[in-house]
Amino acid sequence: MASMTSYERILRTFQRRETDRVAICDNPWKGTIRRWQREGMPQDVDWRDYFDVDKIESIEVDISPRYECKVLEKTDRYTISTTPWGVTIKNFNEEDSTPEFIDFTVVTEEKWHEAKKRMTPSWDRVNWEYLKENYPKWRNDNRWIQGIFWFGFDVTHSWMVGTETLLIALIEEPEWVKDMFNTYLDMCIAQFDMVWDAGYKFDSILWYDDMGYKNAPFFSNATYREILQSVHKRAVDWAHQKGIYAHLHSCGYIMPLLPDIVETGIDALNPIEIKAGMNISELKNRYGKRIVLHGGINAALWDKHDEILAEIEKSVPILNEGGGYIFSSDHSIPNSVSAQNFRDIVNKVKMLTKR
């Protein structure tokens, strides 16, 4: 079969049509990129070209309350600053470190209403210069383009109110939670309508909504159905009305929630976190004809050369049976993964799936 572009390959994957090979779409950490450059990858070369994998580009918008951003403390080891979401955060200087969330502004419904007043759609919430410069290149190169939506459980607890506050509110103040989820989505829809109407069409939407941790979801199916499902479905419906696809990213163990999640009409699920307990055989058997599976390859093995190649040989045929699969790790590519390991991973996947 003739070689396809990223756009053709990903589109045909969503359409359940035959492709020349599976699409390979992943996200290396910044430290991973720097490691590959130290190992010989030219600094002026796109890593996706260097390894000959698929290109997905993202359009993002600002829906935040736009609280003041300022540096509160800076040392040789870390920087403490405030975010547009009203969160005080400590970022460590170590490569690819995880930030520490110190304090939150929006911790009550009253504080939420103050923040909500600041969340009004406007033209300057889109980086139009960036789109003007890059969008034509993306289209001319036949890349897949996605709009990044920002709403739901995960981003609300992590970027605005804090995990404990939101988990308690799910039970004690569900109407407040619904208002936050829907306001986020309203903002996304309003801003992406502007982008779309300005001529910057995209091929799918993707939103981050981690709903599980290891071996368990954060909440029950009843809570999902009562508070979050209708918001997910509204995003899916907006995408489908535009003739594009809806792609959900949800880390953690979400197997119990999937019957309800799939009913929203999502077209793809990522990252299928094996480390958290996700089961690829069950997923493929139950949902493989309804949703595209994206991921499902244990990132904890990617720096173990023989183990990851064996894992790929075992798992990719299961995930790719009948099509509808996009290859990636079950999270992202950590900086423990050498350029040679990644090249061997890519070559193994191509060998297994080439037509």
CSV table of C-alpha atoms in Angstrom, one decimal:
chain,number,residue,atom,x,y,z
A,1,MET,CA,0.0,0.0,0.0
A,2,ALA,CA,1.2,3.5,-0.8
A,3,SER,CA,2.6,5.6,2.0
A,4,MET,CA,0.0,7.9,3.6
A,5,THR,CA,0.2,11.4,5.2
A,6,SER,CA,-0.5,11.8,8.9
A,7,TYR,CA,-3.9,13.3,8.0
A,8,GLU,CA,-4.9,10.4,5.7
A,9,ARG,CA,-3.6,7.8,8.2
A,10,ILE,CA,-5.5,9.2,11.2
A,11,LEU,CA,-8.6,10.0,9.3
A,12,ARG,CA,-8.8,6.5,7.9
A,13,THR,CA,-8.2,5.2,11.4
A,14,PHE,CA,-11.3,7.0,12.7
A,15,GLN,CA,-13.2,5.8,9.6
A,16,ARG,CA,-12.2,2.2,10.2
A,17,ARG,CA,-10.6,2.1,6.8
A,18,GLU,CA,-7.4,0.3,6.0
A,19,THR,CA,-4.2,2.2,6.5
A,20,ASP,CA,-0.6,1.6,5.3
A,21,ARG,CA,0.4,1.2,9.0
A,22,VAL,CA,-0.9,2.3,12.4
A,23,ALA,CA,-0.6,6.0,13.2
A,24,ILE,CA,2.2,6.7,15.7
A,25,CYS,CA,1.4,9.7,17.8
A,26,ASP,CA,3.0,10.4,21.2
A,27,ASN,CA,4.4,13.1,23.4
A,28,PRO,CA,8.0,13.2,24.6
A,29,TRP,CA,8.9,15.3,27.6
A,30,LYS,CA,11.1,18.3,27.1
A,31,GLY,CA,13.9,16.5,28.8
A,32,THR,CA,13.4,13.6,26.5
A,33,ILE,CA,13.9,15.9,23.5
A,34,ARG,CA,17.0,17.4,25.1
A,35,ARG,CA,18.3,13.8,25.7
A,36,TRP,CA,17.8,12.9,22.0
A,37,GLN,CA,19.6,16.0,20.9
A,38,ARG,CA,22.6,15.0,23.1
A,39,GLU,CA,22.4,11.6,21.5
A,40,GLY,CA,22.6,13.0,17.9
A,41,MET,CA,19.3,14.4,16.9
A,42,PRO,CA,19.9,17.9,15.3
A,43,GLN,CA,18.4,20.7,17.3
A,44,ASP,CA,16.7,22.3,14.2
A,45,VAL,CA,15.0,19.0,13.3
A,46,ASP,CA,11.4,18.2,14.3
A,47,TRP,CA,11.6,15.0,16.4
A,48,ARG,CA,8.7,13.6,14.5
A,49,ASP,CA,10.6,14.0,11.2
A,50,TYR,CA,13.7,12.5,12.8
A,51,PHE,CA,11.9,9.3,13.7
A,52,ASP,CA,9.4,9.4,10.9
A,53,VAL,CA,6.2,9.3,13.0
A,54,ASP,CA,2.9,11.1,12.6
A,55,LYS,CA,2.3,14.8,13.2
A,56,ILE,CA,-0.6,16.1,15.3
A,57,GLU,CA,-0.8,19.9,15.9
A,58,SER,CA,-2.9,21.6,18.6
A,59,ILE,CA,-4.8,24.8,18.8
A,60,GLU,CA,-5.2,26.2,22.3
A,61,VAL,CA,-7.2,29.0,23.8
A,62,ASP,CA,-7.3,30.8,27.1
A,63,ILE,CA,-10.4,30.3,29.2
A,64,SER,CA,-8.9,31.2,32.6
A,65,PRO,CA,-10.2,33.8,35.0
A,66,ARG,CA,-7.0,35.7,34.2
A,67,TYR,CA,-5.8,36.2,37.8
A,68,GLU,CA,-2.5,38.0,38.1
A,69,CYS,CA,0.6,36.0,37.5
A,70,LYS,CA,3.5,36.9,39.6
A,71,VAL,CA,6.7,35.4,41.1
A,72,LEU,CA,6.5,35.1,44.9
A,73,GLU,CA,9.9,33.4,45.5
A,74,LYS,CA,12.7,32.2,43.4
A,75,THR,CA,15.7,30.1,44.5
A,76,ASP,CA,18.3,27.9,42.9
A,77,ARG,CA,16.0,24.9,43.3
A,78,TYR,CA,12.5,26.2,42.7
A,79,THR,CA,10.2,29.1,41.7
A,80,ILE,CA,6.9,29.8,43.5
A,81,SER,CA,4.4,31.8,41.5
A,82,THR,CA,0.7,32.4,40.9
A,83,THR,CA,-1.2,31.3,37.8
A,84,PRO,CA,-4.1,32.7,35.8
A,85,TRP,CA,-6.3,30.2,37.6
A,86,GLY,CA,-5.6,31.7,41.0
A,87,VAL,CA,-3.3,28.9,42.1
A,88,THR,CA,0.0,29.3,43.9
A,89,ILE,CA,2.4,26.7,42.5
A,90,LYS,CA,6.0,25.6,43.1
A,91,ASN,CA,7.9,24.6,40.0
A,92,PHE,CA,11.2,22.8,40.6
A,93,ASN,CA,14.2,23.4,38.5
A,94,GLU,CA,15.0,19.7,38.1
A,95,GLU,CA,14.4,18.5,34.5
A,96,ASP,CA,10.7,17.4,33.9
A,97,SER,CA,9.8,17.7,37.6
A,98,THR,CA,6.2,17.6,38.9
A,99,PRO,CA,4.9,21.0,40.3
A,100,GLU,CA,3.6,21.3,43.8
A,101,PHE,CA,0.2,23.0,44.2
A,102,ILE,CA,0.5,25.2,47.4
A,103,ASP,CA,-2.7,27.3,47.6
A,104,PHE,CA,-6.0,27.9,45.7
A,105,THR,CA,-8.1,31.1,45.4
A,106,VAL,CA,-11.3,29.4,44.4
A,107,VAL,CA,-12.2,27.1,47.4
A,108,THR,CA,-15.9,28.1,47.9
A,109,GLU,CA,-18.9,28.7,45.7
A,110,GLU,CA,-18.7,32.4,46.5
A,111,LYS,CA,-15.1,32.6,45.3
A,112,TRP,CA,-16.2,30.7,42.2
A,113,HIS,CA,-18.8,33.3,41.3
A,114,GLU,CA,-16.1,35.9,41.6
A,115,ALA,CA,-13.9,33.9,39.2
A,116,LYS,CA,-16.7,33.2,36.8
A,117,LYS,CA,-17.3,36.9,36.3
A,118,ARG,CA,-13.7,37.1,34.9
A,119,MET,CA,-14.4,34.2,32.5
A,120,THR,CA,-15.9,36.0,29.5
A,121,PRO,CA,-15.1,35.1,25.9
A,122,SER,CA,-13.0,37.6,24.0
A,123,TRP,CA,-11.0,37.8,20.8
A,124,ASP,CA,-7.7,38.3,22.7
A,125,ARG,CA,-8.0,34.9,24.3
A,126,VAL,CA,-6.8,33.3,21.0
A,127,ASN,CA,-3.2,33.6,19.7
A,128,TRP,CA,-4.1,34.7,16.2
A,129,GLU,CA,-0.6,35.5,15.2
A,130,TYR,CA,0.5,32.0,16.0
A,131,LEU,CA,-2.3,30.6,13.9
A,132,LYS,CA,-1.6,32.9,11.0
A,133,GLU,CA,2.0,31.9,11.0
A,134,ASN,CA,1.6,28.1,11.5
A,135,TYR,CA,-1.8,26.9,10.3
A,136,PRO,CA,-0.9,27.1,6.6
A,137,LYS,CA,2.2,25.0,7.2
A,138,TRP,CA,0.2,22.4,9.1
A,139,ARG,CA,-2.4,22.1,6.3
A,140,ASN,CA,0.2,22.1,3.5
A,141,ASP,CA,2.0,19.3,5.3
A,142,ASN,CA,-1.2,17.3,5.7
A,143,ARG,CA,-0.9,17.1,9.5
A,144,TRP,CA,-3.8,16.3,11.8
A,145,ILE,CA,-5.1,19.4,13.7
A,146,GLN,CA,-6.9,19.2,17.1
A,147,GLY,CA,-8.6,21.8,19.2
A,148,ILE,CA,-7.7,21.4,22.9
A,149,PHE,CA,-10.8,21.8,25.1
A,150,TRP,CA,-10.3,22.5,28.8
A,151,PHE,CA,-13.2,21.4,31.0
A,152,GLY,CA,-14.3,18.6,33.3
A,153,PHE,CA,-13.2,17.0,36.6
A,154,ASP,CA,-9.5,16.8,36.1
A,155,VAL,CA,-8.6,20.3,35.1
A,156,THR,CA,-11.1,21.8,37.6
A,157,HIS,CA,-9.5,20.0,40.6
A,158,SER,CA,-5.9,20.4,39.5
A,159,TRP,CA,-5.9,23.9,38.1
A,160,MET,CA,-8.5,25.8,40.0
A,161,VAL,CA,-10.0,24.4,43.2
A,162,GLY,CA,-7.8,21.6,44.5
A,163,THR,CA,-8.6,17.8,44.7
A,164,GLU,CA,-10.0,17.7,48.2
A,165,THR,CA,-12.3,20.6,47.6
A,166,LEU,CA,-13.7,19.2,44.4
A,167,LEU,CA,-14.2,15.6,45.7
A,168,ILE,CA,-16.2,17.0,48.7
A,169,ALA,CA,-18.2,19.3,46.5
A,170,LEU,CA,-19.2,16.4,44.2
A,171,ILE,CA,-21.2,15.0,47.1
A,172,GLU,CA,-22.1,18.1,49.1
A,173,GLU,CA,-22.5,20.8,46.4
A,174,PRO,CA,-23.1,19.2,43.1
A,175,GLU,CA,-24.8,22.2,41.5
A,176,TRP,CA,-21.7,24.3,42.1
A,177,VAL,CA,-19.6,21.6,40.4
A,178,LYS,CA,-22.0,21.4,37.4
A,179,ASP,CA,-21.8,25.1,37.0
A,180,MET,CA,-18.0,25.0,36.9
A,181,PHE,CA,-17.9,22.2,34.4
A,182,ASN,CA,-20.4,23.8,32.2
A,183,THR,CA,-18.8,27.3,32.4
A,184,TYR,CA,-15.5,25.8,31.3
A,185,LEU,CA,-17.1,24.1,28.4
A,186,ASP,CA,-19.2,27.2,27.5
A,187,MET,CA,-15.9,29.2,27.3
A,188,CYS,CA,-14.2,26.6,25.1
A,189,ILE,CA,-17.2,26.5,22.7
A,190,ALA,CA,-17.3,30.2,22.5
A,191,GLN,CA,-13.6,30.6,21.8
A,192,PHE,CA,-13.4,27.7,19.4
A,193,ASP,CA,-16.4,29.0,17.5
A,194,MET,CA,-14.3,32.1,17.0
A,195,VAL,CA,-11.4,30.1,15.7
A,196,TRP,CA,-13.5,28.0,13.4
A,197,ASP,CA,-15.5,30.9,12.0
A,198,ALA,CA,-12.2,32.7,11.3
A,199,GLY,CA,-11.3,29.9,8.9
A,200,TYR,CA,-9.0,27.8,11.1
A,201,LYS,CA,-10.8,24.5,10.8
A,202,PHE,CA,-9.5,21.5,12.8
A,203,ASP,CA,-10.1,17.8,12.6
A,204,SER,CA,-10.9,16.8,16.2
A,205,ILE,CA,-11.2,18.1,19.7
A,206,LEU,CA,-9.3,16.6,22.6
A,207,TRP,CA,-9.8,17.2,26.2
A,208,TYR,CA,-8.0,16.1,29.3
A,209,ASP,CA,-10.2,14.6,32.0
A,210,ASP,CA,-8.3,12.1,34.2
A,211,MET,CA,-11.0,10.3,36.1
A,212,GLY,CA,-9.0,7.5,37.7
A,213,TYR,CA,-6.0,6.6,39.7
A,214,LYS,CA,-4.5,3.1,40.3
A,215,ASN,CA,-7.1,0.4,40.2
A,216,ALA,CA,-10.1,2.7,40.9
A,217,PRO,CA,-11.9,5.7,39.5
A,218,PHE,CA,-12.2,8.9,41.5
A,219,PHE,CA,-16.0,8.6,41.7
A,220,SER,CA,-18.9,6.3,41.0
A,221,ASN,CA,-20.9,5.8,37.8
A,222,ALA,CA,-23.8,7.4,39.5
A,223,THR,CA,-21.8,10.6,40.1
A,224,TYR,CA,-20.5,10.5,36.5
A,225,ARG,CA,-24.0,10.2,35.1
A,226,GLU,CA,-25.4,12.9,37.4
A,227,ILE,CA,-22.7,15.5,37.1
A,228,LEU,CA,-20.2,15.0,34.3
A,229,GLN,CA,-21.7,12.8,31.5
A,230,SER,CA,-24.0,15.5,30.1
A,231,VAL,CA,-21.0,17.9,29.9
A,232,HIS,CA,-18.9,15.3,28.0
A,233,LYS,CA,-21.8,14.6,25.7
A,234,ARG,CA,-22.3,18.3,25.0
A,235,ALA,CA,-18.7,18.6,23.9
A,236,VAL,CA,-19.1,15.5,21.7
A,237,ASP,CA,-22.2,16.9,20.1
A,238,TRP,CA,-20.5,20.2,19.3
A,239,ALA,CA,-17.7,18.4,17.6
A,240,HIS,CA,-20.0,16.1,15.6
A,241,GLN,CA,-22.1,19.1,14.5
A,242,LYS,CA,-18.9,20.4,13.0
A,243,GLY,CA,-18.3,17.1,11.3
A,244,ILE,CA,-15.1,16.4,13.4
A,245,TYR,CA,-14.2,13.8,16.0
A,246,ALA,CA,-14.1,13.9,19.8
A,247,HIS,CA,-11.1,12.5,21.6
A,248,LEU,CA,-11.0,11.9,25.4
A,249,HIS,CA,-7.8,11.7,27.3
A,250,SER,CA,-8.3,10.1,30.7
A,251,CYS,CA,-5.5,8.7,32.7
A,252,GLY,CA,-6.0,6.1,35.5
A,253,TYR,CA,-8.3,3.2,35.9
A,254,ILE,CA,-11.6,4.0,34.4
A,255,MET,CA,-12.9,0.6,33.3
A,256,PRO,CA,-16.0,0.8,35.4
A,257,LEU,CA,-16.9,4.2,34.0
A,258,LEU,CA,-16.5,3.2,30.3
A,259,PRO,CA,-20.0,2.0,29.6
A,260,ASP,CA,-21.3,5.5,30.4
A,261,ILE,CA,-18.4,7.3,28.8
A,262,VAL,CA,-18.8,5.4,25.6
A,263,GLU,CA,-22.5,6.3,25.6
A,264,THR,CA,-21.6,10.0,25.3
A,265,GLY,CA,-20.5,9.2,21.7
A,266,ILE,CA,-16.7,9.8,22.1
A,267,ASP,CA,-14.7,8.7,19.0
A,268,ALA,CA,-11.4,7.9,20.7
A,269,LEU,CA,-9.9,7.1,24.1
A,270,ASN,CA,-6.4,7.9,25.2
A,271,PRO,CA,-4.0,6.9,26.9
A,272,ILE,CA,-5.3,3.5,28.3
A,273,GLU,CA,-3.0,3.4,31.3
A,274,ILE,CA,-1.8,-0.1,31.8
A,275,LYS,CA,0.1,0.9,34.9
A,276,ALA,CA,-3.2,1.8,36.5
A,277,GLY,CA,-4.9,-1.5,35.7
A,278,MET,CA,-6.5,-0.9,32.3
A,279,ASN,CA,-7.2,-4.1,30.3
A,280,ILE,CA,-6.6,-3.8,26.6
A,281,SER,CA,-8.2,-7.2,25.7
A,282,GLU,CA,-11.4,-6.3,27.4
A,283,LEU,CA,-11.4,-2.8,26.0
A,284,LYS,CA,-10.9,-4.1,22.4
A,285,ASN,CA,-13.5,-6.8,22.8
A,286,ARG,CA,-16.2,-4.5,24.3
A,287,TYR,CA,-15.5,-1.2,22.6
A,288,GLY,CA,-13.1,-1.7,19.7
A,289,LYS,CA,-15.8,-1.3,17.1
A,290,ARG,CA,-17.2,1.9,18.7
A,291,ILE,CA,-14.1,3.9,19.7
A,292,VAL,CA,-10.5,4.3,18.5
A,293,LEU,CA,-8.0,3.2,21.1
A,294,HIS,CA,-5.0,5.4,21.4
A,295,GLY,CA,-2.1,4.2,23.6
A,296,GLY,CA,-2.1,1.2,25.8
A,297,ILE,CA,1.7,0.5,25.8
A,298,ASN,CA,3.2,0.6,29.3
A,299,ALA,CA,5.5,3.7,29.5
A,300,ALA,CA,7.3,2.2,32.5
A,301,LEU,CA,8.9,-0.3,30.1
A,302,TRP,CA,10.1,2.1,27.4
A,303,ASP,CA,13.6,2.3,28.7
A,304,LYS,CA,13.9,-1.5,28.9
A,305,HIS,CA,14.8,-2.4,25.4
A,306,ASP,CA,13.9,-6.1,25.2
A,307,GLU,CA,10.9,-5.8,27.5
A,308,ILE,CA,9.3,-3.0,25.6
A,309,LEU,CA,9.8,-4.7,22.2
A,310,ALA,CA,8.2,-7.9,23.7
A,311,GLU,CA,5.3,-5.9,25.1
A,312,ILE,CA,4.7,-4.3,21.7
A,313,GLU,CA,4.8,-7.6,20.0
A,314,LYS,CA,2.2,-8.9,22.4
A,315,SER,CA,-0.1,-5.9,22.7
A,316,VAL,CA,-0.2,-4.1,19.3
A,317,PRO,CA,-1.8,-7.1,17.4
A,318,ILE,CA,-4.6,-7.1,20.1
A,319,LEU,CA,-5.1,-3.4,19.9
A,320,ASN,CA,-4.9,-3.1,16.1
A,321,GLU,CA,-7.1,-6.1,15.3
A,322,GLY,CA,-9.7,-4.8,12.8
A,323,GLY,CA,-8.1,-1.3,12.8
A,324,GLY,CA,-9.2,1.6,15.0
A,325,TYR,CA,-5.8,1.9,16.8
A,326,ILE,CA,-3.3,4.7,17.2
A,327,PHE,CA,0.1,3.7,18.8
A,328,SER,CA,1.5,5.5,21.8
A,329,SER,CA,2.7,5.0,25.3
A,330,ASP,CA,0.1,4.9,28.1
A,331,HIS,CA,1.1,8.4,29.2
A,332,SER,CA,4.0,10.1,27.4
A,333,ILE,CA,7.7,9.4,26.7
A,334,PRO,CA,9.9,10.0,29.7
A,335,ASN,CA,13.5,11.2,29.6
A,336,SER,CA,14.8,7.7,30.5
A,337,VAL,CA,14.1,6.6,26.9
A,338,SER,CA,17.1,6.8,24.6
A,339,ALA,CA,16.9,7.8,21.0
A,340,GLN,CA,17.9,4.3,20.0
A,341,ASN,CA,15.3,2.7,22.1
A,342,PHE,CA,12.6,5.0,20.6
A,343,ARG,CA,13.8,4.3,17.1
A,344,ASP,CA,13.7,0.6,17.7
A,345,ILE,CA,10.1,1.0,19.2
A,346,VAL,CA,9.0,2.8,16.1
A,347,ASN,CA,10.6,0.3,13.7
A,348,LYS,CA,9.0,-2.6,15.6
A,349,VAL,CA,5.5,-1.0,15.3
A,350,LYS,CA,5.9,-0.3,11.6
A,351,MET,CA,7.1,-3.9,11.0
A,352,LEU,CA,4.1,-5.3,12.9
A,353,THR,CA,1.5,-3.1,11.2
A,354,LYS,CA,2.8,-2.3,7.7
A,355,ARG,CA,0.5,-3.2,4.8
